[in-house]
Tab-separated table of C-alpha atoms in Angstrom:
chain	number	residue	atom	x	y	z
J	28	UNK	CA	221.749	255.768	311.384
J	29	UNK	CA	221.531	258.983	313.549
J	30	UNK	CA	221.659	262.492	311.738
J	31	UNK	CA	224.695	263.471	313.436
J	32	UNK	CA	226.931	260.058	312.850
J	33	UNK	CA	225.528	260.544	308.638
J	34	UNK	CA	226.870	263.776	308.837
J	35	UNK	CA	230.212	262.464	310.996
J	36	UNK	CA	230.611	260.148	308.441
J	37	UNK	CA	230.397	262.646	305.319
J	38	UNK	CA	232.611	265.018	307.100
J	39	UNK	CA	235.404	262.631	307.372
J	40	UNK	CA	235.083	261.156	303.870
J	41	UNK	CA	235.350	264.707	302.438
J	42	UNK	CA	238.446	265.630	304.987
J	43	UNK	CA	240.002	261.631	303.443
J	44	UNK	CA	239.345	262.413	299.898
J	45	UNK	CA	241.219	265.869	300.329
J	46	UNK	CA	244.504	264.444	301.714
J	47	UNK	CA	247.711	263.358	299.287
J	48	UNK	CA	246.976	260.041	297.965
J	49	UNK	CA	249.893	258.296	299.804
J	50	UNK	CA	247.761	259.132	303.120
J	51	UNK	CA	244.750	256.782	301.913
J	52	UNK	CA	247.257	253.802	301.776
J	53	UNK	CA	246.566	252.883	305.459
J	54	UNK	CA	250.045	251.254	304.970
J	55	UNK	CA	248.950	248.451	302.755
J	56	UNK	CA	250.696	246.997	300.143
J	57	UNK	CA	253.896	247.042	298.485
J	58	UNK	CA	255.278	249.133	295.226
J	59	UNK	CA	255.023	246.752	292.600
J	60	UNK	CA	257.821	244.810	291.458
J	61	UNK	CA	258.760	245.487	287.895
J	62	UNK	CA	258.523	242.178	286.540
J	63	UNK	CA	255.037	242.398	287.938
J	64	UNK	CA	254.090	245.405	286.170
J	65	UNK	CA	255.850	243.941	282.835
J	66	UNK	CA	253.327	241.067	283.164
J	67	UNK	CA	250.307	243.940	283.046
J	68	UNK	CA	251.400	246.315	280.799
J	69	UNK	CA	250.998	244.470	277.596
J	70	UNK	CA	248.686	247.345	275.436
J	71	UNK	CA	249.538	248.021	271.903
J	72	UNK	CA	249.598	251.233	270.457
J	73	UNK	CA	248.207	252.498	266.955
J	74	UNK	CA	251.961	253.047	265.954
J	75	UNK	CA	253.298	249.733	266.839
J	76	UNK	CA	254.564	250.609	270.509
J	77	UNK	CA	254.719	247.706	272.846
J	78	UNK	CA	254.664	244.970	269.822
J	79	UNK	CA	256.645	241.623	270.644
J	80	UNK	CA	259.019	240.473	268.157
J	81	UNK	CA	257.397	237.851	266.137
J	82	UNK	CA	255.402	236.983	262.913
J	83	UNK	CA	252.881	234.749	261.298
J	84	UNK	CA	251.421	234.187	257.879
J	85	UNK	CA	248.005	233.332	256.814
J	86	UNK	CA	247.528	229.670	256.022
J	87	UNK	CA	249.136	229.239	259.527
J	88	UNK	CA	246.803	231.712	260.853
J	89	UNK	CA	243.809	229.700	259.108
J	90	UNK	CA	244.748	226.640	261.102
J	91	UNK	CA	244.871	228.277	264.277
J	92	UNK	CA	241.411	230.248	263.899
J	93	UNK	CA	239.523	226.879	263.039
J	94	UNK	CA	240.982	225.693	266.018
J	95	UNK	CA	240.959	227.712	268.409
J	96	UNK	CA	237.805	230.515	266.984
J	97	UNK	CA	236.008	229.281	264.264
J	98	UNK	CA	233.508	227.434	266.906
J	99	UNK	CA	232.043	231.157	268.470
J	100	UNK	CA	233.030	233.479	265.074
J	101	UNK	CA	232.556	230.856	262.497
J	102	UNK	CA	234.054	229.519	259.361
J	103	UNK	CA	233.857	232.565	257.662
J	104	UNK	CA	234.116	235.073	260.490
J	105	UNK	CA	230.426	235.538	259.811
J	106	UNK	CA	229.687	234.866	264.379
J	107	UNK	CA	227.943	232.071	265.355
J	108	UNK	CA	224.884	232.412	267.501
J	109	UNK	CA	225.332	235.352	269.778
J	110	UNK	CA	229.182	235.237	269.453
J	111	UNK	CA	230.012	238.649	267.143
J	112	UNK	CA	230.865	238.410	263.197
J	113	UNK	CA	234.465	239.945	262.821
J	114	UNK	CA	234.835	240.060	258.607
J	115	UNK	CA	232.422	241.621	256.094
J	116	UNK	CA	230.059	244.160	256.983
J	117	UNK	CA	231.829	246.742	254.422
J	118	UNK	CA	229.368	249.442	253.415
J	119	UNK	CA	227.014	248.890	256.262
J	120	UNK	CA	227.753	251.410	258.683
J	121	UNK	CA	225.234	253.695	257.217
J	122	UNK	CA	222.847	250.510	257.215
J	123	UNK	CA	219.928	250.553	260.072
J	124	UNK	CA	222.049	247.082	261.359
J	125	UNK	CA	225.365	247.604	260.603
J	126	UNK	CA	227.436	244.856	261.099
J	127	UNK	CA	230.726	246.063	262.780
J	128	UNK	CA	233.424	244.143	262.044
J	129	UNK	CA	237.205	244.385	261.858
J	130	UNK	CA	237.230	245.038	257.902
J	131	UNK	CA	234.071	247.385	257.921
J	132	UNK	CA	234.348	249.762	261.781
J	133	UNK	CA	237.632	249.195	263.649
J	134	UNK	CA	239.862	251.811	263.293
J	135	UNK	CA	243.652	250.101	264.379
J	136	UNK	CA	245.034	246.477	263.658
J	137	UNK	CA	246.690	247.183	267.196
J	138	UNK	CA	243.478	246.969	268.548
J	139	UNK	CA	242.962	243.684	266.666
J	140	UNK	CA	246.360	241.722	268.089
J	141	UNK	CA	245.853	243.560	271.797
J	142	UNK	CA	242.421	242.347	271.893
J	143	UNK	CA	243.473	238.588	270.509
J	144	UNK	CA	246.439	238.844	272.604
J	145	UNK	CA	244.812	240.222	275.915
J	146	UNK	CA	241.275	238.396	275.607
J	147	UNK	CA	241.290	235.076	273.342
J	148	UNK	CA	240.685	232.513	272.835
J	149	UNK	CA	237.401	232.965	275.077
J	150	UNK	CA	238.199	230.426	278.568
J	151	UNK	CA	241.932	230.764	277.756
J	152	UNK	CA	242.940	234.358	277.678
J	153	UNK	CA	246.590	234.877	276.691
J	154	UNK	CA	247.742	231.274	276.143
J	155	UNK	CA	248.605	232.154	272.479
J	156	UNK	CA	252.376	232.664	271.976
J	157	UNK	CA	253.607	236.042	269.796
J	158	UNK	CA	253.737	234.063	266.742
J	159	UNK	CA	250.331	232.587	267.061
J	160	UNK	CA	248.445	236.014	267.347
J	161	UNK	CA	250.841	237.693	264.498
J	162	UNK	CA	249.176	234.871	262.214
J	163	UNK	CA	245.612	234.993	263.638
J	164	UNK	CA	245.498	238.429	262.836
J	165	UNK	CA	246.805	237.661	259.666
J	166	UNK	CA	244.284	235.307	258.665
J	167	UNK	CA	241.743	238.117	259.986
J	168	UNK	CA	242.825	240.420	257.731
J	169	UNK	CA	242.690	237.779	254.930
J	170	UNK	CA	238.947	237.285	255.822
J	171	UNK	CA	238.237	240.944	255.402
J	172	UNK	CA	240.063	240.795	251.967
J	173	UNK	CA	242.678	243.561	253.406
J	174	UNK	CA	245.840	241.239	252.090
J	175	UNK	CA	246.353	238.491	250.108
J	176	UNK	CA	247.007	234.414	251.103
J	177	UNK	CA	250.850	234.411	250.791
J	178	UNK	CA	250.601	237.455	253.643
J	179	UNK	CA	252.937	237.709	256.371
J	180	UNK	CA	252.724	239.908	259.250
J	181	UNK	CA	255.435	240.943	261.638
J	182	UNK	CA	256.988	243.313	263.912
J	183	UNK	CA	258.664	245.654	261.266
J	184	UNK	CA	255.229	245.794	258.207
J	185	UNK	CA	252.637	246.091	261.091
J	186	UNK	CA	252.365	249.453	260.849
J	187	UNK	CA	252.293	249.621	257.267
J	188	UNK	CA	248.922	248.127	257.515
J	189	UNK	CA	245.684	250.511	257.464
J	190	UNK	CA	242.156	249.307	258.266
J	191	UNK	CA	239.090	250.890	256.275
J	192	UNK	CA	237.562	252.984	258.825
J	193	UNK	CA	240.649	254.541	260.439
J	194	UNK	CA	239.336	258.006	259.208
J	195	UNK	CA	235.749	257.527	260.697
J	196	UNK	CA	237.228	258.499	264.246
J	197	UNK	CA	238.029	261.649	265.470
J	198	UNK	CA	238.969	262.600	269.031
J	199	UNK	CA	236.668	263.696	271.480
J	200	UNK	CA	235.485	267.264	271.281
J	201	UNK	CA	232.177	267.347	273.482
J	202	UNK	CA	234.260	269.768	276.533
J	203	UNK	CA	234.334	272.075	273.617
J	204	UNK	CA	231.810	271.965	271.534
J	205	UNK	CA	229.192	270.852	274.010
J	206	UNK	CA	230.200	271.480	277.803
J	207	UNK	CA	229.470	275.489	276.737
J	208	UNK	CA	226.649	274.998	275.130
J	209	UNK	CA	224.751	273.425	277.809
J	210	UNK	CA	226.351	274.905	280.869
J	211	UNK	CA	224.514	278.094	279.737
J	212	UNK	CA	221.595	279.867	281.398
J	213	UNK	CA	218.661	278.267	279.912
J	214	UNK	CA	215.606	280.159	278.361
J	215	UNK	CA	212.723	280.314	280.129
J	216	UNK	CA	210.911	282.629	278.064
J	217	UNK	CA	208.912	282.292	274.769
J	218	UNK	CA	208.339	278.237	274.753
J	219	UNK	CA	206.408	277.309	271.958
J	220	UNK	CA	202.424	276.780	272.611
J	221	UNK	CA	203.117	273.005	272.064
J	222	UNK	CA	205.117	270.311	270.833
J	223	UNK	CA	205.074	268.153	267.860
J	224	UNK	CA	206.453	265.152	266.793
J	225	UNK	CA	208.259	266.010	263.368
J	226	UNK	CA	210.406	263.057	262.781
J	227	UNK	CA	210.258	259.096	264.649
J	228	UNK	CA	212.824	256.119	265.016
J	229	UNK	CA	212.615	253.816	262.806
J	230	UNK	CA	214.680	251.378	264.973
J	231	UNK	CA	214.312	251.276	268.752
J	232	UNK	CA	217.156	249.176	270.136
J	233	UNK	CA	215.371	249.644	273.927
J	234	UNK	CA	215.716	246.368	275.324
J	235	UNK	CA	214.538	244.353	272.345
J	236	UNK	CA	213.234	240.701	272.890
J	237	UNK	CA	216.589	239.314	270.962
J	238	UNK	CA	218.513	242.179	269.117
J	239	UNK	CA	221.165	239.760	267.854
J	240	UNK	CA	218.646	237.894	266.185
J	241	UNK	CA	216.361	240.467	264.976
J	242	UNK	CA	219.405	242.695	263.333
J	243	UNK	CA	220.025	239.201	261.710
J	244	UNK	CA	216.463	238.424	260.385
J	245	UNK	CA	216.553	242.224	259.006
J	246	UNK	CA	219.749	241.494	257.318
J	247	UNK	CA	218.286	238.396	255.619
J	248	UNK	CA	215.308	240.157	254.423
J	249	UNK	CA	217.154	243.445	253.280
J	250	UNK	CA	219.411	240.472	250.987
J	251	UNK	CA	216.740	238.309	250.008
J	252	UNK	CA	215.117	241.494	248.651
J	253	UNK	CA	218.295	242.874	247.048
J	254	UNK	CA	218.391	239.494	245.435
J	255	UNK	CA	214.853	238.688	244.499
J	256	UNK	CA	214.703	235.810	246.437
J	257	UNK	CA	211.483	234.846	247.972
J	258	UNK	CA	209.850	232.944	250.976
J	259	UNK	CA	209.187	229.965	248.854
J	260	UNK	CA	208.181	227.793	245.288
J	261	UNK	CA	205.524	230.567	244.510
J	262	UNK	CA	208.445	233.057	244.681
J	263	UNK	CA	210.896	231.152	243.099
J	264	UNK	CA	212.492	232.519	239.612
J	265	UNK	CA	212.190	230.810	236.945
J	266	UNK	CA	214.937	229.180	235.233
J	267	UNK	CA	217.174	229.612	233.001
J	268	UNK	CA	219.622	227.490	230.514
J	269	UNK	CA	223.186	228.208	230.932
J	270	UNK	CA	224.881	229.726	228.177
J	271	UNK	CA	226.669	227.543	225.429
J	272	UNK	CA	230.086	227.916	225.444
J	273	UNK	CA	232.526	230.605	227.064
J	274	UNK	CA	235.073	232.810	226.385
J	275	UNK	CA	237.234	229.888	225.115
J	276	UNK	CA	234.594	228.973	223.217
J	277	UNK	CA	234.206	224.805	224.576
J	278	UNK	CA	231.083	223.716	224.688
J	279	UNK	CA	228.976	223.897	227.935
J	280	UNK	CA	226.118	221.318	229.406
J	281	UNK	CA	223.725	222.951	229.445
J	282	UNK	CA	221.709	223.580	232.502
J	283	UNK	CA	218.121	221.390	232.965
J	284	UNK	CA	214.909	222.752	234.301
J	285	UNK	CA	214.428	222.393	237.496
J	286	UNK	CA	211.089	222.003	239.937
J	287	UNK	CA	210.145	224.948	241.815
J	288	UNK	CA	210.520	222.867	244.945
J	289	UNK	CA	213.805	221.779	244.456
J	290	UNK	CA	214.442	225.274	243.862
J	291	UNK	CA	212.551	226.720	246.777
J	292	UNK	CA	214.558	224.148	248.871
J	293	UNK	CA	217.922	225.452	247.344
J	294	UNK	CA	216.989	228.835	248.240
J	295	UNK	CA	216.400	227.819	251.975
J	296	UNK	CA	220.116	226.218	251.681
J	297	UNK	CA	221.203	228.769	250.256
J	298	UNK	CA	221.104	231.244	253.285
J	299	UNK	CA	223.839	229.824	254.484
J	300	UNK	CA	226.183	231.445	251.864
J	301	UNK	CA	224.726	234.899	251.748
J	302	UNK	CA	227.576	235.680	254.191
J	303	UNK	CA	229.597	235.601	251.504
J	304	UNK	CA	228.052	235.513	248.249
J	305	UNK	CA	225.684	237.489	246.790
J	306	UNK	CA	222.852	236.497	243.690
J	307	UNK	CA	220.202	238.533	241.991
J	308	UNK	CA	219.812	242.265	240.581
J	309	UNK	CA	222.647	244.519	241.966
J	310	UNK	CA	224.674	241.661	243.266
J	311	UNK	CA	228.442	242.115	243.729
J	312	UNK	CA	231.820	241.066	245.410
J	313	UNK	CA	232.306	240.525	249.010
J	314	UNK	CA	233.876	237.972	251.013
J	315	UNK	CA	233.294	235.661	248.139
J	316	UNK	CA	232.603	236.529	244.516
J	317	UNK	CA	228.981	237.029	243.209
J	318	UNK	CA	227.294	234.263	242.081
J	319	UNK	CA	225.441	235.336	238.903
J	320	UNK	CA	225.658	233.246	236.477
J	321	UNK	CA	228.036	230.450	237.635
J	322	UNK	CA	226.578	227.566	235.678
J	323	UNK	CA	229.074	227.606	232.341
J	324	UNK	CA	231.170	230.042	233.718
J	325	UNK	CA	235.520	229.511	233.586
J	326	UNK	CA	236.427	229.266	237.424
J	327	UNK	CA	238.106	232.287	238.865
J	328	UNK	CA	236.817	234.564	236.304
J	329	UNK	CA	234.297	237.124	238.170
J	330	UNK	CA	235.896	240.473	237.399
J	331	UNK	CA	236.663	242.293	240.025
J	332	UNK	CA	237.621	239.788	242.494
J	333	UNK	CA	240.822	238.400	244.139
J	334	UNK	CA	240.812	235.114	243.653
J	335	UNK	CA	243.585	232.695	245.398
J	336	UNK	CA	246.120	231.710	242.463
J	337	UNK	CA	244.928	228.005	242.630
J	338	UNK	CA	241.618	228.559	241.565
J	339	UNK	CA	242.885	231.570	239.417
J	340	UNK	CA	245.308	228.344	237.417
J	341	UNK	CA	241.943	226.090	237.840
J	342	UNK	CA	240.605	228.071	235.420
J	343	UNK	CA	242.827	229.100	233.074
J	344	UNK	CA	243.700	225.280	232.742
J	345	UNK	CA	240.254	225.053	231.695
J	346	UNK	CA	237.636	223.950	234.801
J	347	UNK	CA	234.124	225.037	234.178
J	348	UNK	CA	231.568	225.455	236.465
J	349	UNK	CA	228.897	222.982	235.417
J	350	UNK	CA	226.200	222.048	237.807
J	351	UNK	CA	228.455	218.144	238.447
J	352	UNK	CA	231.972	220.260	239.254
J	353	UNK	CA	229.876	223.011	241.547
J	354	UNK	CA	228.562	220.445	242.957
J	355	UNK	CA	231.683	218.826	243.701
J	356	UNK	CA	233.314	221.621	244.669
J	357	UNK	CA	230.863	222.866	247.672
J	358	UNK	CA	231.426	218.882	248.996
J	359	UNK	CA	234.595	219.482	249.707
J	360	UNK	CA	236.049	222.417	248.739
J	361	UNK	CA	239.866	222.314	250.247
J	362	UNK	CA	239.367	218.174	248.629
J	363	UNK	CA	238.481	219.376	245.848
J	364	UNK	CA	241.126	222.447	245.266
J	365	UNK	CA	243.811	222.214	248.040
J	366	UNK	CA	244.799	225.933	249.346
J	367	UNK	CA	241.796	227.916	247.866
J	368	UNK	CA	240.658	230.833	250.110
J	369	UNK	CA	237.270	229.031	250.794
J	370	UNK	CA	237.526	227.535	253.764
J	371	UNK	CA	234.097	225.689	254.161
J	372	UNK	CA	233.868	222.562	255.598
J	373	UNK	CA	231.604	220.835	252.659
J	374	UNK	CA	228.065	220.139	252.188
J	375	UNK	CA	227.799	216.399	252.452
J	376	UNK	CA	224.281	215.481	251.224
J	377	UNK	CA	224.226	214.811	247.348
J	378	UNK	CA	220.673	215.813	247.699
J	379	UNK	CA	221.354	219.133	248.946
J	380	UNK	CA	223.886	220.136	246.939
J	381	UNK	CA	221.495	219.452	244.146
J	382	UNK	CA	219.070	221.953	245.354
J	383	UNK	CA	221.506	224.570	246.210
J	384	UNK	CA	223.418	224.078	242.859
J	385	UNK	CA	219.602	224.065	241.133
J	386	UNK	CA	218.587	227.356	243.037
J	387	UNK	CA	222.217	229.448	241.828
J	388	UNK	CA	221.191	227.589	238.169
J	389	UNK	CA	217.983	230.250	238.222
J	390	UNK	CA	220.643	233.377	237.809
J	391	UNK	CA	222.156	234.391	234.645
J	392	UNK	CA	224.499	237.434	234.737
């Protein structure tokens, strides 16, 4: 291209760009009808604005997430593969990985429904009805332990509803507080005789290999640490005997000693729950209650925790966690206690169970 047409070319632009917008139509187009523009304009604001009428509770939200999510965000909300975790995460944001979830960074539940609403589920955007997303985002909030299982939400309590972080946002400042800082002359004078390093990242997050997948190994490590877990038998604690009776003083069976392979292999199994529940020194509450000292222990008893009321009546009407009923249980959970908050599938194997059951045995509060 010639010098002069370059030039030609920039000229007009410039001239184009200067004119009233209504001159760059080129007499394209229509106005939009406003039926049309009804179908786009579908945001929701922090205060509620632009909500449908509708509602939806959790168990019906449950149903709908296992259908239509639980594949890409899992069971438990905790993401599967490279699909994002959307519950936990609370306390983390000061973590080196912190896991950014609904419950632990978002700032809005409008955000949440706009976002179902607008976006899911992933291949068929917007095919859920009012209803449907009201109780998906219902059931989310029930996975981030912001509301209890008999929750409804609606129209008219949505904005009643505030998530964690909500104060860990502020507006944008940076045209005050930075634009005059550096839109200043600069110094040119009296540079230091050299430069040192004084402090380095500990994390680079520069094109990593995987970063989904190393932020998750961390995460494991960072737990199995907190928990005194290990990498195998040689690590493996050794056990204990569960105690002899309870609060309601019946006797207990009493826990048997265990190999440190079976042990080692309940460990491995056991990575699976860390998601949820924590073991070891300094373990406590988080989607699921800590599991120190289990073996012995009345169900629904972990202070501190909301439990769902079924397993809360399970055990005041007396079920103890022995090694046979935990075992049991994590076969079939819902089977086991129909409408309790834990909504994992089951762990078939008899042999597994064993191991995993044998590896939470090695944990006394």
């Amino acid at each position: 291209m010639s010098r002069f047409l370059k030039s030609t070319l920039l000229c007009a632009g410039a001239a184009l760009a200067a004119l009233p917008a209504i001159a760059q139509t080129h007499g394209l187009g229509r106005p939009a009808l406003p039926e049309e523009v009804a179908a786009w304009d579908i945001d929701i604001r922090p205060d509620g604005k632009g909500l449908p009428d509708g509602s939806g509770d959790v168990w019906t939200g449950e149903d709908l997430y296992e259908a239509q999510c639980a594949h890409c965000h899992g069971t438990f909300g905790e993401g599967m593969g490279s699909w994002p975790v959307v519950a936990g995460g609370h306390g983390t944001l000061t973590h080196e990985h912190p896991e950014k979830t609904i419950g632990s960074y978002w700032p809005y539940l409008s955000t949440v429904w706009d976002y179902v609403n607008r976006a899911m589920p992933y291949g068929m955007a917007q095919s859920l009805t009012p209803d449907e997303v009201y109780a998906i985002t219902a059931y989310l909030m029930y996975l981030n332990d912001l509301v209890d299982d008999d929750f409804e939400l609606s129209r008219e309590n949505f904005t009643e509803i505030r998530l964690p972080n909500e104060d860990g946002f502020y507006m944008d400042d940076r045209v005050e507080l930075e634009w005059p800082l550096f839109t200043q002359e600069p110094c040119m004078s009296d540079c230091k005789p050299e430069v040192q390093v004084t402090m380095r990242a500990a994390v680079l997050d520069v094109t990593p290999d995987d970063p989904i997948a190393d932020a998750r190994r961390e995460q494991a490590r960072a737990m199995a640490a907190a928990s005194g877990g290990g990498g195998g038998a040689d690590d493996a604690p050794e056990p204990v005997q569960a105690p002899d009776d309870t609060d309601d003083g019946a006797a207990q069976e009493a826990s048997v000693a265990h190999s440190p392979e079976l042990i080692a292999q309940g460990e491995s199994l056991y990575r699976a729950c860390r998601t949820c529940h924590q073991v070891g020194e300094g373990a406590r509450n988080a989607v699921g209650p800590m599991l120190n000292g289990i073996i012995g222990r009345a169900a629904g008893t972990v202070d501190g925790f909301r439990y769902s009321p079924v397993l809360t009546e399970a055990g005041d009407t007396g079920l103890i966690w022995t090694e046979e009923t935990v075992s049991e249980f994590i076969a079939d959970p819902r089977g086991y206690l129909p409408r309790n908050r834990m909504s994992y599938a089951g762990m078939r194997d008899a042999d597994e169970r064993r191991a995993l059951v044998a590896y939470l045995s090695t944990y006394s509060e």
